[in-house]
Amino acid sequence: MTGTDGREGAANPARPAEPLREVEPPREVRPVQPMRKAFSSPLASVFVIAMTVLWTIPTLGLLVTSLRPKQDVTDSGWWTALVHPDLGLDNYHSVLFEGGPGVSTGLMPFLVNSLAIAVPATVFPLMLAAMAAYALAWVRFRGSDVVFFTVFALQVVPLQMALIPLLRLFSGGAHLGPLTLIPAVDLKGSYAPVWLAHTMFALPLAVFLLHNFIAQLPRDLMEAAVVDGASHFKIFRSIVLPLCTPALASFAIFQFLWVWNDLLVALTFAGGTPEVAPMTVRLAQLSGSLGGRWELLTAGAFLSIIVPLIVFFSLQRYFVRGLLAGSVKG
């Protein structure tokens, strides 16, 4: 049979058939988690326990030494008290209410001063940083990014460089020729300069950390609150603050520990007067000019770590949640 094109409709020579390939079933992809397996191994558990014991031994030695009499402290090591215990609270009574060489009074007034410095110096930067972080994250205005990056850049300013200029600003004010920009403020003998200094030094880091946390809050939640007629203050008070509790608690722990253990800022702005001096200013004087009276020094040192331990263990659950916040989605 001839087709319309004049050629016969003969079939083309067939190509050799290709062998059929077996289709392999899709393999189940299992996520490889070598780090989790390594950290959950028995060897890792033994390592963590060993490191915990090593970190605990100095604290145990400090506690035992603070409970031993002076003669035992000078004659033998603290570990001998584990075999022949002769412990008491006389050193704590002496260091709290009687003092030591170079200290006319006990540590109790300075312990109260440390609390009076640390608590407001932790609350003030948290309040200001939380409001600033919310404004920079959810209240858009011209120059907000510039303000945020400026605050972020202020973290690189060393604390030691700002102490003397800030002290001169408090005592003498700021002047531009005959014009007084900031008047001198007489804050001598009060907690105010220490509060202001710690607040200023803590704000850049606090604003940066809280901004990153607040910026991750669901946008739908904020928009729903705006549709319901909530103001920025209402949103901040009723939505942002409850959701930011882990982040606030995490920074509060760091700030409280920093202020409580601080010596440089307190010595610069509060001086050594008993009315405002914290514990850190007086602890070094307990050892005396020749480095003696270790039983009093260890008792005072252990008193100085009790309050931070209470704060840390009280806020530990918030601290862990704050560290994990933003690490996973959903």
CSV table of C-alpha atoms in Angstrom, one decimal:
chain,number,residue,atom,x,y,z
A,1,MET,CA,0.0,0.0,0.0
A,2,THR,CA,1.3,3.3,-1.1
A,3,GLY,CA,0.8,6.4,1.1
A,4,THR,CA,0.0,9.9,-0.1
A,5,ASP,CA,3.7,10.8,-0.1
A,6,GLY,CA,4.4,8.1,-2.6
A,7,ARG,CA,6.3,6.0,0.0
A,8,GLU,CA,5.3,2.6,1.2
A,9,GLY,CA,4.1,2.5,4.7
A,10,ALA,CA,6.8,0.1,5.8
A,11,ALA,CA,7.6,0.0,9.4
A,12,ASN,CA,10.9,1.5,10.5
A,13,PRO,CA,13.4,-1.0,11.7
A,14,ALA,CA,12.8,-1.6,15.4
A,15,ARG,CA,15.5,-0.5,17.9
A,16,PRO,CA,16.9,-3.1,20.3
A,17,ALA,CA,14.9,-3.1,23.4
A,18,GLU,CA,16.7,-1.8,26.5
A,19,PRO,CA,16.7,-4.0,29.5
A,20,LEU,CA,14.3,-2.9,32.3
A,21,ARG,CA,16.0,-1.3,35.3
A,22,GLU,CA,14.7,-2.2,38.7
A,23,VAL,CA,13.5,0.8,40.5
A,24,GLU,CA,14.9,0.8,44.0
A,25,PRO,CA,12.5,1.8,46.7
A,26,PRO,CA,13.2,5.1,48.3
A,27,ARG,CA,15.5,4.7,51.2
A,28,GLU,CA,14.3,6.1,54.5
A,29,VAL,CA,16.5,9.1,55.3
A,30,ARG,CA,17.3,9.1,59.0
A,31,PRO,CA,18.8,12.3,60.4
A,32,VAL,CA,22.3,11.7,61.6
A,33,GLN,CA,22.8,13.2,65.0
A,34,PRO,CA,26.3,12.4,66.0
A,35,MET,CA,26.5,15.2,68.5
A,36,ARG,CA,23.5,14.0,70.4
A,37,LYS,CA,24.8,10.5,70.4
A,38,ALA,CA,28.2,11.6,71.6
A,39,PHE,CA,26.8,13.7,74.5
A,40,SER,CA,24.4,10.9,75.6
A,41,SER,CA,27.2,8.3,75.7
A,42,PRO,CA,28.4,6.8,79.0
A,43,LEU,CA,31.8,8.4,78.5
A,44,ALA,CA,30.2,11.8,78.2
A,45,SER,CA,28.3,11.3,81.4
A,46,VAL,CA,31.4,10.2,83.3
A,47,PHE,CA,33.2,13.4,82.0
A,48,VAL,CA,30.4,15.6,83.1
A,49,ILE,CA,30.3,14.1,86.5
A,50,ALA,CA,34.1,14.4,86.9
A,51,MET,CA,34.0,18.1,85.8
A,52,THR,CA,31.1,18.7,88.3
A,53,VAL,CA,33.1,17.2,91.1
A,54,LEU,CA,36.2,19.2,90.2
A,55,TRP,CA,34.2,22.5,90.1
A,56,THR,CA,32.5,21.6,93.5
A,57,ILE,CA,35.7,20.8,95.4
A,58,PRO,CA,36.9,24.4,95.8
A,59,THR,CA,33.5,25.5,97.0
A,60,LEU,CA,33.4,22.6,99.5
A,61,GLY,CA,36.9,23.6,100.7
A,62,LEU,CA,35.7,27.2,101.1
A,63,LEU,CA,32.7,26.1,103.2
A,64,VAL,CA,34.7,23.7,105.4
A,65,THR,CA,37.4,26.3,106.0
A,66,SER,CA,34.8,28.9,107.0
A,67,LEU,CA,33.5,26.6,109.7
A,68,ARG,CA,36.8,25.6,111.2
A,69,PRO,CA,38.6,27.4,114.1
A,70,LYS,CA,41.5,29.6,113.4
A,71,GLN,CA,44.1,27.2,114.8
A,72,ASP,CA,42.9,24.3,112.7
A,73,VAL,CA,42.9,26.5,109.6
A,74,THR,CA,46.6,27.5,110.1
A,75,ASP,CA,47.8,24.0,111.2
A,76,SER,CA,46.2,21.7,108.6
A,77,GLY,CA,44.3,21.5,105.3
A,78,TRP,CA,40.6,21.7,105.1
A,79,TRP,CA,40.3,18.0,104.1
A,80,THR,CA,41.4,16.9,107.5
A,81,ALA,CA,38.1,18.2,108.9
A,82,LEU,CA,36.3,15.5,106.9
A,83,VAL,CA,38.0,12.9,109.2
A,84,HIS,CA,38.1,14.8,112.4
A,85,PRO,CA,35.3,17.4,112.2
A,86,ASP,CA,35.5,20.4,114.5
A,87,LEU,CA,33.1,22.8,112.9
A,88,GLY,CA,31.1,25.8,114.2
A,89,LEU,CA,29.4,29.1,113.2
A,90,ASP,CA,31.7,31.3,115.3
A,91,ASN,CA,33.5,32.6,112.2
A,92,TYR,CA,30.2,33.7,110.6
A,93,HIS,CA,29.2,35.5,113.8
A,94,SER,CA,32.5,37.3,114.0
A,95,VAL,CA,32.6,38.3,110.3
A,96,LEU,CA,28.9,39.5,110.4
A,97,PHE,CA,28.8,41.4,113.6
A,98,GLU,CA,32.4,41.9,114.9
A,99,GLY,CA,34.5,42.5,111.8
A,100,GLY,CA,38.2,41.8,111.5
A,101,PRO,CA,41.5,43.5,111.0
A,102,GLY,CA,41.0,46.9,109.4
A,103,VAL,CA,37.2,46.7,109.6
A,104,SER,CA,35.6,48.4,112.5
A,105,THR,CA,32.2,46.8,112.0
A,106,GLY,CA,30.9,43.5,110.7
A,107,LEU,CA,29.8,42.7,107.2
A,108,MET,CA,26.1,43.0,107.9
A,109,PRO,CA,25.8,46.7,106.9
A,110,PHE,CA,27.8,46.0,103.7
A,111,LEU,CA,25.6,43.0,102.9
A,112,VAL,CA,22.6,45.3,103.1
A,113,ASN,CA,24.4,47.8,100.9
A,114,SER,CA,25.0,45.1,98.3
A,115,LEU,CA,21.4,44.2,98.2
A,116,ALA,CA,20.4,47.9,98.0
A,117,ILE,CA,22.8,48.3,95.0
A,118,ALA,CA,22.2,45.1,93.2
A,119,VAL,CA,18.4,44.9,93.2
A,120,PRO,CA,17.7,48.4,91.7
A,121,ALA,CA,20.7,48.2,89.4
A,122,THR,CA,19.1,45.0,88.0
A,123,VAL,CA,15.5,46.3,87.8
A,124,PHE,CA,16.2,49.7,86.2
A,125,PRO,CA,18.0,48.5,83.1
A,126,LEU,CA,15.5,45.6,82.6
A,127,MET,CA,12.6,48.1,82.6
A,128,LEU,CA,14.2,50.6,80.3
A,129,ALA,CA,15.7,47.9,78.0
A,130,ALA,CA,12.3,46.1,77.7
A,131,MET,CA,10.5,49.3,76.6
A,132,ALA,CA,13.3,50.3,74.2
A,133,ALA,CA,13.5,46.8,72.7
A,134,TYR,CA,9.7,46.8,72.1
A,135,ALA,CA,9.8,50.2,70.5
A,136,LEU,CA,12.7,49.3,68.2
A,137,ALA,CA,11.1,45.9,67.2
A,138,TRP,CA,7.4,46.9,66.7
A,139,VAL,CA,7.1,50.6,66.5
A,140,ARG,CA,8.5,51.7,63.2
A,141,PHE,CA,9.8,55.2,63.0
A,142,ARG,CA,12.4,57.1,60.9
A,143,GLY,CA,15.8,56.2,62.1
A,144,SER,CA,14.9,53.2,64.2
A,145,ASP,CA,17.5,51.0,62.5
A,146,VAL,CA,20.2,53.7,63.1
A,147,VAL,CA,19.2,53.8,66.7
A,148,PHE,CA,19.3,50.0,67.1
A,149,PHE,CA,22.8,49.7,65.4
A,150,THR,CA,24.1,52.6,67.5
A,151,VAL,CA,23.0,50.8,70.7
A,152,PHE,CA,24.5,47.6,69.4
A,153,ALA,CA,27.8,49.4,68.6
A,154,LEU,CA,28.0,50.8,72.2
A,155,GLN,CA,28.7,47.3,73.5
A,156,VAL,CA,32.3,47.7,72.2
A,157,VAL,CA,33.0,50.6,74.6
A,158,PRO,CA,35.2,49.3,77.4
A,159,LEU,CA,33.9,49.8,80.9
A,160,GLN,CA,37.2,51.0,82.1
A,161,MET,CA,37.3,53.9,79.6
A,162,ALA,CA,34.0,55.2,80.7
A,163,LEU,CA,34.5,55.3,84.4
A,164,ILE,CA,36.5,58.5,84.8
A,165,PRO,CA,34.6,60.6,82.2
A,166,LEU,CA,31.3,59.5,83.8
A,167,LEU,CA,32.6,60.3,87.3
A,168,ARG,CA,33.7,63.8,86.1
A,169,LEU,CA,30.2,64.2,84.5
A,170,PHE,CA,28.5,63.5,87.8
A,171,SER,CA,30.8,65.7,89.8
A,172,GLY,CA,31.4,68.6,87.4
A,173,GLY,CA,28.7,68.4,84.8
A,174,ALA,CA,29.2,69.1,81.1
A,175,HIS,CA,30.0,72.5,79.7
A,176,LEU,CA,30.5,73.9,76.2
A,177,GLY,CA,32.4,77.1,76.8
A,178,PRO,CA,30.2,79.3,79.0
A,179,LEU,CA,27.1,77.2,78.2
A,180,THR,CA,26.2,74.5,80.8
A,181,LEU,CA,24.9,71.4,79.0
A,182,ILE,CA,24.5,69.1,82.0
A,183,PRO,CA,24.7,70.6,85.5
A,184,ALA,CA,26.8,69.0,88.2
A,185,VAL,CA,24.9,66.7,90.5
A,186,ASP,CA,26.0,66.1,94.1
A,187,LEU,CA,25.4,62.4,94.5
A,188,LYS,CA,28.1,61.8,97.0
A,189,GLY,CA,27.3,59.3,99.7
A,190,SER,CA,24.3,57.8,98.0
A,191,TYR,CA,23.5,54.8,95.9
A,192,ALA,CA,22.3,56.9,92.9
A,193,PRO,CA,25.6,57.1,91.0
A,194,VAL,CA,26.2,53.3,91.3
A,195,TRP,CA,22.6,52.7,90.0
A,196,LEU,CA,23.1,55.1,87.1
A,197,ALA,CA,26.5,53.7,86.2
A,198,HIS,CA,25.3,50.1,86.2
A,199,THR,CA,22.2,51.0,84.3
A,200,MET,CA,24.2,52.8,81.6
A,201,PHE,CA,26.7,50.0,81.2
A,202,ALA,CA,24.0,47.3,81.0
A,203,LEU,CA,21.5,49.0,78.6
A,204,PRO,CA,23.3,48.3,75.3
A,205,LEU,CA,23.5,44.5,75.8
A,206,ALA,CA,20.1,44.3,77.4
A,207,VAL,CA,18.4,46.2,74.5
A,208,PHE,CA,20.2,44.0,72.0
A,209,LEU,CA,19.2,40.7,73.6
A,210,LEU,CA,15.6,41.7,74.4
A,211,HIS,CA,15.1,43.2,70.9
A,212,ASN,CA,16.1,39.9,69.3
A,213,PHE,CA,13.6,38.0,71.5
A,214,ILE,CA,10.7,40.5,71.1
A,215,ALA,CA,11.2,40.7,67.4
A,216,GLN,CA,10.5,37.0,67.1
A,217,LEU,CA,7.0,37.2,68.6
A,218,PRO,CA,4.2,36.3,66.2
A,219,ARG,CA,3.1,39.2,64.0
A,220,ASP,CA,-0.5,37.9,63.9
A,221,LEU,CA,-0.7,38.3,67.6
A,222,MET,CA,0.4,41.9,67.5
A,223,GLU,CA,-1.9,42.7,64.6
A,224,ALA,CA,-4.9,41.1,66.4
A,225,ALA,CA,-4.2,43.2,69.4
A,226,VAL,CA,-4.1,46.4,67.3
A,227,VAL,CA,-7.4,45.4,65.6
A,228,ASP,CA,-9.0,45.0,69.0
A,229,GLY,CA,-8.0,48.6,69.8
A,230,ALA,CA,-5.1,47.9,72.2
A,231,SER,CA,-2.5,50.6,72.6
A,232,HIS,CA,1.2,50.1,72.5
A,233,PHE,CA,1.3,50.3,76.3
A,234,LYS,CA,-1.5,47.7,76.6
A,235,ILE,CA,0.3,45.4,74.1
A,236,PHE,CA,3.6,45.8,75.9
A,237,ARG,CA,2.1,45.2,79.4
A,238,SER,CA,-0.4,42.4,78.6
A,239,ILE,CA,1.3,40.5,75.7
A,240,VAL,CA,5.0,41.3,75.4
A,241,LEU,CA,6.1,41.2,79.1
A,242,PRO,CA,4.4,37.8,79.9
A,243,LEU,CA,5.9,36.2,76.8
A,244,CYS,CA,9.3,37.7,77.5
A,245,THR,CA,9.6,36.4,81.0
A,246,PRO,CA,12.3,33.8,80.2
A,247,ALA,CA,14.4,36.4,78.4
A,248,LEU,CA,14.0,38.9,81.2
A,249,ALA,CA,14.8,36.4,83.9
A,250,SER,CA,17.9,35.2,81.9
A,251,PHE,CA,19.3,38.8,81.7
A,252,ALA,CA,18.3,39.5,85.3
A,253,ILE,CA,20.5,36.6,86.4
A,254,PHE,CA,23.5,37.9,84.5
A,255,GLN,CA,23.0,41.5,85.6
A,256,PHE,CA,22.5,40.6,89.2
A,257,LEU,CA,25.6,38.5,89.3
A,258,TRP,CA,27.6,41.2,87.6
A,259,VAL,CA,26.5,43.9,90.0
A,260,TRP,CA,26.8,41.8,93.1
A,261,ASN,CA,30.3,40.7,92.3
A,262,ASP,CA,31.4,44.2,91.0
A,263,LEU,CA,34.2,46.0,92.8
A,264,LEU,CA,35.5,48.5,90.3
A,265,VAL,CA,32.2,50.5,89.7
A,266,ALA,CA,31.2,50.4,93.3
A,267,LEU,CA,34.6,51.6,94.5
A,268,THR,CA,34.7,54.4,91.9
A,269,PHE,CA,31.2,55.8,92.4
A,270,ALA,CA,30.4,54.8,95.9
A,271,GLY,CA,33.8,55.0,97.5
A,272,GLY,CA,34.7,53.1,100.6
A,273,THR,CA,32.3,54.8,103.1
A,274,PRO,CA,30.3,52.3,105.2
A,275,GLU,CA,27.0,54.0,104.3
A,276,VAL,CA,27.1,52.9,100.7
A,277,ALA,CA,30.0,50.5,100.2
A,278,PRO,CA,29.1,46.9,99.2
A,279,MET,CA,30.6,43.7,100.5
A,280,THR,CA,33.2,43.5,97.8
A,281,VAL,CA,34.9,46.7,99.0
A,282,ARG,CA,35.4,45.2,102.5
A,283,LEU,CA,36.1,41.6,101.8
A,284,ALA,CA,39.7,42.2,100.9
A,285,GLN,CA,40.3,44.0,104.2
A,286,LEU,CA,39.3,40.9,106.2
A,287,SER,CA,42.5,39.1,105.5
A,288,GLY,CA,44.6,41.8,107.1
A,289,SER,CA,47.7,43.5,105.9
A,290,LEU,CA,49.8,40.3,106.1
A,291,GLY,CA,47.2,37.9,104.6
A,292,GLY,CA,46.1,36.3,107.8
A,293,ARG,CA,42.7,35.5,109.3
A,294,TRP,CA,41.7,33.1,106.5
A,295,GLU,CA,38.8,31.7,108.6
A,296,LEU,CA,37.2,35.2,108.5
A,297,LEU,CA,38.0,35.7,104.8
A,298,THR,CA,36.5,32.4,103.8
A,299,ALA,CA,33.4,33.0,105.9
A,300,GLY,CA,32.9,36.4,104.2
A,301,ALA,CA,33.5,34.9,100.8
A,302,PHE,CA,31.0,32.2,101.3
A,303,LEU,CA,28.4,34.7,102.5
A,304,SER,CA,29.0,36.7,99.3
A,305,ILE,CA,28.1,33.7,97.1
A,306,ILE,CA,25.0,32.6,99.0
A,307,VAL,CA,22.7,35.3,97.6
A,308,PRO,CA,23.7,34.8,93.9
A,309,LEU,CA,23.2,31.0,94.4
A,310,ILE,CA,19.7,31.7,95.7
A,311,VAL,CA,18.9,34.0,92.8
A,312,PHE,CA,20.2,31.6,90.2
A,313,PHE,CA,18.4,28.5,91.5
A,314,SER,CA,15.2,30.5,91.9
A,315,LEU,CA,15.2,31.6,88.3
A,316,GLN,CA,16.9,28.5,86.8
A,317,ARG,CA,13.9,27.3,84.9
A,318,TYR,CA,13.4,30.7,83.3
A,319,PHE,CA,17.1,30.8,82.5
A,320,VAL,CA,17.0,27.5,80.6
A,321,ARG,CA,13.9,28.6,78.7
A,322,GLY,CA,15.5,31.9,77.9
A,323,LEU,CA,18.6,30.2,76.5
A,324,LEU,CA,16.6,27.9,74.3
A,325,ALA,CA,14.2,30.6,73.1
A,326,GLY,CA,14.5,31.2,69.4
A,327,SER,CA,16.7,28.1,68.8
A,328,VAL,CA,13.8,26.1,67.3
A,329,LYS,CA,10.7,27.1,65.4
A,330,GLY,CA,7.2,26.1,66.2
